C-alpha positions as a printed Julia matrix, in Angstrom:
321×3 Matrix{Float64}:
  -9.89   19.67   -3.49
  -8.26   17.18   -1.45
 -10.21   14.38   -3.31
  -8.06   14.74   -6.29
  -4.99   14.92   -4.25
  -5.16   11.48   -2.49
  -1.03   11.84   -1.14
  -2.35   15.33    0.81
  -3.53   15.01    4.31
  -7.55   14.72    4.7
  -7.67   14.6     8.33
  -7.29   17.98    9.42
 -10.09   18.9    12.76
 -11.57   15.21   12.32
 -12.24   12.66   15.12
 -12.08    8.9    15.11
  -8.89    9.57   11.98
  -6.36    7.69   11.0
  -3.82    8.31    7.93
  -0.57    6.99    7.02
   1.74    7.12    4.2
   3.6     3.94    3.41
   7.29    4.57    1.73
   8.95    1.37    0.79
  12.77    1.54   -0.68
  14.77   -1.44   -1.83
  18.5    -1.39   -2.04
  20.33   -1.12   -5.49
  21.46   -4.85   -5.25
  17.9    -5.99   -4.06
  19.14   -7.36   -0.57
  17.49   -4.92    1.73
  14.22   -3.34    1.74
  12.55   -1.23    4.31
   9.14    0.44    4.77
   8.55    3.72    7.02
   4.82    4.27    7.71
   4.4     8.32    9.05
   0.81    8.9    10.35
  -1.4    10.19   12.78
  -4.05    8.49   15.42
  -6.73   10.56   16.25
  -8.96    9.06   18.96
  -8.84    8.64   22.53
  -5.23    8.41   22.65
  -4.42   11.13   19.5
  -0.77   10.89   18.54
   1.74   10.58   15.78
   3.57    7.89   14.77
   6.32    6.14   12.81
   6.38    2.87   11.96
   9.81    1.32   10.46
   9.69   -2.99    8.99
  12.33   -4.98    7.03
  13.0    -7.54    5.25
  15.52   -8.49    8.11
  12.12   -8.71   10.35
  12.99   -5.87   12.42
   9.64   -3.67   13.3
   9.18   -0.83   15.29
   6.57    1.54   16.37
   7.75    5.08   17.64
   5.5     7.2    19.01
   5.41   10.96   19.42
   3.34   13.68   20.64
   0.62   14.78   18.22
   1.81   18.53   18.61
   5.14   16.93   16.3
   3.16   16.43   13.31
   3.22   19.17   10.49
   1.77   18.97    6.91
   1.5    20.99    3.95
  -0.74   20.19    0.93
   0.62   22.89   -1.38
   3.03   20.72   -2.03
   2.48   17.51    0.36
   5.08   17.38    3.03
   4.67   15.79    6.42
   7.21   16.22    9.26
   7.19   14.48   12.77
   9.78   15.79   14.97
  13.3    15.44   12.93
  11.86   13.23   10.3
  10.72   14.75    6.87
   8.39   12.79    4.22
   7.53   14.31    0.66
   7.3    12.83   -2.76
  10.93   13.94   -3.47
  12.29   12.54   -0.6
  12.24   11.28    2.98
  14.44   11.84    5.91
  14.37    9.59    9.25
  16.46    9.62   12.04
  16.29    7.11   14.43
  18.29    4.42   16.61
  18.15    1.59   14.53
  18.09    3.49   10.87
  19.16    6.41    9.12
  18.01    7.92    5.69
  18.01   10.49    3.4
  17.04    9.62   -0.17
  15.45   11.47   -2.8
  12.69   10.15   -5.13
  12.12   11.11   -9.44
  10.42    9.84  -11.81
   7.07    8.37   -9.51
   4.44    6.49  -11.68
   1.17    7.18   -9.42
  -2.4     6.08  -10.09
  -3.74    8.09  -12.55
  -6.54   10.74  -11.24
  -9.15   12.01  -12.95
 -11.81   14.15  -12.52
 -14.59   11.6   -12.05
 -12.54    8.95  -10.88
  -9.82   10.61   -8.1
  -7.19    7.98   -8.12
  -7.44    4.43   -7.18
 -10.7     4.59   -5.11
 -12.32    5.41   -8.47
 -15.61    6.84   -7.84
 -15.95    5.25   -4.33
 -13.37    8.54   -3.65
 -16.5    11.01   -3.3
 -18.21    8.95   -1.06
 -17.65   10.27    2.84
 -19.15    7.97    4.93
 -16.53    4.37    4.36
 -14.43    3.48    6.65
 -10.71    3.17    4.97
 -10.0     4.89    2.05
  -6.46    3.79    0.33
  -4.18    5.86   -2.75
  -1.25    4.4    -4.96
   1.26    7.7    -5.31
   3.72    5.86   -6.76
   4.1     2.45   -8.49
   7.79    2.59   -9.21
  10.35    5.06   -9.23
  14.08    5.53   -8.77
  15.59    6.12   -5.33
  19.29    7.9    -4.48
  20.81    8.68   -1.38
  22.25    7.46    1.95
  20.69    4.66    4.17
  22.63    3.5     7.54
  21.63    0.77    9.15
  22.74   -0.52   12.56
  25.14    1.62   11.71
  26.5     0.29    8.48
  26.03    1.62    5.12
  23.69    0.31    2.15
  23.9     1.52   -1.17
  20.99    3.16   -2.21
  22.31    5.2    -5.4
  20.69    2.83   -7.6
  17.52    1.92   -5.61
  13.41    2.44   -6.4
  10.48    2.47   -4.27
   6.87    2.29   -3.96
   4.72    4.48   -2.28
   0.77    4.1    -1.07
  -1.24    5.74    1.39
  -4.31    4.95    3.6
  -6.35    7.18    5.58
  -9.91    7.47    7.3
 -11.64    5.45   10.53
 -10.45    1.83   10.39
  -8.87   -0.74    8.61
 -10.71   -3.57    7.2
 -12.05   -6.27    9.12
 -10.38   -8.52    6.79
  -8.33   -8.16    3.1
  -5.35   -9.18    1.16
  -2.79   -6.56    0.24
   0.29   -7.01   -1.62
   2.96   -5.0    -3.71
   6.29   -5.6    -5.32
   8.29   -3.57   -7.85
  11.12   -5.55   -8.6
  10.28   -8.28  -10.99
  12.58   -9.44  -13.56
  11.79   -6.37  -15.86
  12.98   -3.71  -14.1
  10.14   -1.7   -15.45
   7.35   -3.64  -13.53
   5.24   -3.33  -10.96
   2.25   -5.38   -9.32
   0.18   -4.16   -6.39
  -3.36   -5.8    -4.87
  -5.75   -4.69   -2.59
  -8.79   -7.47   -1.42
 -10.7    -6.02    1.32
 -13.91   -6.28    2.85
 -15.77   -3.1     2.59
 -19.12   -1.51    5.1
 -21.52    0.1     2.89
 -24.78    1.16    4.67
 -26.21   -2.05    7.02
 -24.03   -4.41    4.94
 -20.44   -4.85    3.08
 -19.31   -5.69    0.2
 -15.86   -7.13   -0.58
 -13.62   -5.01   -3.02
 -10.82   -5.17   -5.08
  -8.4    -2.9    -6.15
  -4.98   -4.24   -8.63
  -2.68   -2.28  -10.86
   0.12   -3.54  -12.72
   2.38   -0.94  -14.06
   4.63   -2.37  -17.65
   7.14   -0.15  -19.72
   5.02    3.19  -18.95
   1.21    1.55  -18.6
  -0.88    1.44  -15.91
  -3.41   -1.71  -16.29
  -6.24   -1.34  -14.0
  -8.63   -4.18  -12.56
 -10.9    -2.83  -10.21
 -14.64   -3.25   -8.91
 -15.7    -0.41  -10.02
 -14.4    -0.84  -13.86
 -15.46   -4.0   -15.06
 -12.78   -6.48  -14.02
 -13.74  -10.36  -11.98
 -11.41  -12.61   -9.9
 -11.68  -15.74  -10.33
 -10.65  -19.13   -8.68
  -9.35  -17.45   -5.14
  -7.66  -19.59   -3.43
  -5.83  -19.65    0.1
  -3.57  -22.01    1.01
  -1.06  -22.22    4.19
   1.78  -19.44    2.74
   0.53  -18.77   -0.67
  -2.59  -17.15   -2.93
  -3.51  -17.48   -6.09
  -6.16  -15.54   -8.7
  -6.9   -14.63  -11.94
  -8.05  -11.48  -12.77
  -9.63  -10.79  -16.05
 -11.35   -7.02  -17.44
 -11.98   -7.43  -21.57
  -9.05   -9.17  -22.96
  -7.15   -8.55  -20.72
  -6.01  -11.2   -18.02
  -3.25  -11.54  -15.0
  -2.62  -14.73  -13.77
  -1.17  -14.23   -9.94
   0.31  -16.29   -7.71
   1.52  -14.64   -4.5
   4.43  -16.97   -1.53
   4.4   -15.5     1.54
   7.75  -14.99    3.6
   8.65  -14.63    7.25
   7.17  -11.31    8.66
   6.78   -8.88   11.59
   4.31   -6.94   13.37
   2.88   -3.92   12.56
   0.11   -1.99   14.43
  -3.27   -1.01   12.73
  -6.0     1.73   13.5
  -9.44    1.12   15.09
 -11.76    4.32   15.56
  -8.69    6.12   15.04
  -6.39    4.35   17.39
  -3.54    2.21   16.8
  -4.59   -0.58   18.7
  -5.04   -3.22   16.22
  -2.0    -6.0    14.96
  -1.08   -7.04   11.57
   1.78   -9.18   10.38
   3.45   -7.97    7.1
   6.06   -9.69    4.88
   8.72   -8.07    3.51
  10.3   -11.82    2.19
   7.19  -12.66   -0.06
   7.28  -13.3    -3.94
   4.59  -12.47   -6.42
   4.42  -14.5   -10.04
   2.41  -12.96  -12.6
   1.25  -13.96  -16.29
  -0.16  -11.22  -18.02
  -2.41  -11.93  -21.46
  -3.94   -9.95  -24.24
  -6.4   -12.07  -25.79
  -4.56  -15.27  -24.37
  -1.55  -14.48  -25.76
   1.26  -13.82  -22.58
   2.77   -9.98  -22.88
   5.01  -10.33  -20.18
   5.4   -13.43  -17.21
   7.98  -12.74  -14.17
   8.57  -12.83  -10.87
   8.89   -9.9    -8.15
  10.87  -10.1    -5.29
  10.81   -8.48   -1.72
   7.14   -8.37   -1.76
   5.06   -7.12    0.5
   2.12   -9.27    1.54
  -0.82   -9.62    4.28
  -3.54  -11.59    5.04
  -5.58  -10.33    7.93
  -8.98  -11.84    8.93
 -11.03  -14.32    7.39
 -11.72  -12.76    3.25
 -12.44  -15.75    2.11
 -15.66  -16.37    4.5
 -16.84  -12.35    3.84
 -16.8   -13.33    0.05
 -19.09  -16.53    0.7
 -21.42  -14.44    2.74
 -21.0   -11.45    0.69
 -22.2   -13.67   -2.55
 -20.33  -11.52   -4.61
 -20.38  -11.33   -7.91
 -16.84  -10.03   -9.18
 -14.95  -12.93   -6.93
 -15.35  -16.6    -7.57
 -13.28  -18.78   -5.3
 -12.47  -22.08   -6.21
């Protein structure tokens, strides 16, 4: 049942595991956002873990025994030592920050019962080697955040939530979120990611952009091509198309910090993520523009070398230009 549940934890007796659950909150006057990434390794060194980044570039990784992790599916909650995660609210406790804020209203990928979430059908397949859920796309955030010891206000505040879980991260992708764009009531998040199937890959995609109450899907699996990828030195741009519908996307990258990444269920891997990055969108009906704005406090990465793996890959959905 856990397939239609993609925030509960699927790792329970497995070997070779990773999963973490990725809260992002940004403050009620936009100047400070923070993500706190609970999880678990499960490998040759099996532990669990919190991982804290800001848009001040701090980053930390704090480690704890893997006795300290607790879940519950019925509802989700996960608990490592003092710190509490649900999708109500979070609690952390540690040297550098302190929080406890409550979540209402979440706008998740929708599930279904032949397409669990944003995996679509690729959710009942076992055997990949990352699997990755959207619980939230938006919603409003209340309570108390010290940092350093100083106060932010968070009674007017909204957050983002997404979850990955399974063997190892990509050998290469593109992921990026931000929900605050002009209209408060947006959201844009992107997932590019070279994917093993069998004895070769193929390279995925996965983008949602939430507007006043709709959830606009553009995915492998449902129709929708990118076209005219394009890398440059700190910035991205795409078009992504499914019927009449079209985004336009242009993605700056900020200054970032480090975050660590699984392998065979270990941590041992490194990944920069911004915080600092900005995402421009143009979405069209039938050519004519429905909404254009910009979101702020992005978070963006670009790990390994997607643009070769789509060459070689030959794919079919992705044009570069």
């Amino acid at each position: 049942m856990n397939i239609w549940h993609p925030e509960n934890f699927h790792g329970n007796k497995k070997n070779k595991f990773f999963e973490g659950w990725y809260f992002k909150q940004t403050s009620s006057q936009k100047d400070y956002v923070f993500a706190v990434i609970p999880g678990v390794s499960i490998g040759e060194d099996s532990h669990a873990f919190i991982q804290i980044i800001d848009n001040r570039n701090f980053s930390k990784y704090y480690r704890f025994k893997f006795e300290d992790f607790r879940f519950s599916n019925n509802p989700f909650s996960v608990s490592i030592d003092k710190n509490y995660f649900s999708l109500e609210s979070l609690s952390l406790e540690t040297e550098y920050i302190k929080a406890n804020l409550y979540f209402r209203e979440l706008k998740p990928w929708p599930v279904k019962l032949l397409s669990p979430g944003a995996m679509g059908f690729f959710g009942f397949f076992n055997f990949l080697e990352c699997y990755h859920g959207i619980l939230s796309f938006n919603h409003m955030v209340t309570g108390n955040v010290v940092v350093e010891g100083k106060n932010i206000d968070f009674e007017n505040g909204n957050g983002y939530i997404e979850k990955d879980w399974g063997k190892s991260f990509p050998k290469s992708w593109i992921w990026a979120s931000s929900n605050n764009f002009d209209n408060s009531d947006a959201s844009f998040t992107l997932s590019i990611a070279n994917v093993p199937f069998g004895r070769s890959y193929f390279v995925g995609f996965i983008i949602g952009f939430y507007l006043n109450g709709m959830i606009y899907q553009f995915t492998t699996y449902n129709g929708a091509r990118i076209f005219n990828l394009r890398i440059e030195d700190n910035a991205i741009y795409l078009r992504v198309e499914r019927g009449k519908l079209s985004i336009d996307i242009k993605m700056f990258k900020g200054g970032g910090s480090f975050l660590l990444a699984p392998r065979n269920g270990d941590m041992v891997g490194r990944i920069e993520e911004s915080l600092n990055s900005n995402i421009e969108v143009t979405f069209k009906s039938n050519g004519s523009v429905l909404y254009a704005g910009k979101g702020i406090n992005a978070g963006l990465e670009v790990v390994g070398d997607i643009i070769e793996d789509i060459r070689n890959s030959k794919s079919k959905r992705i044009s570069l230009v």
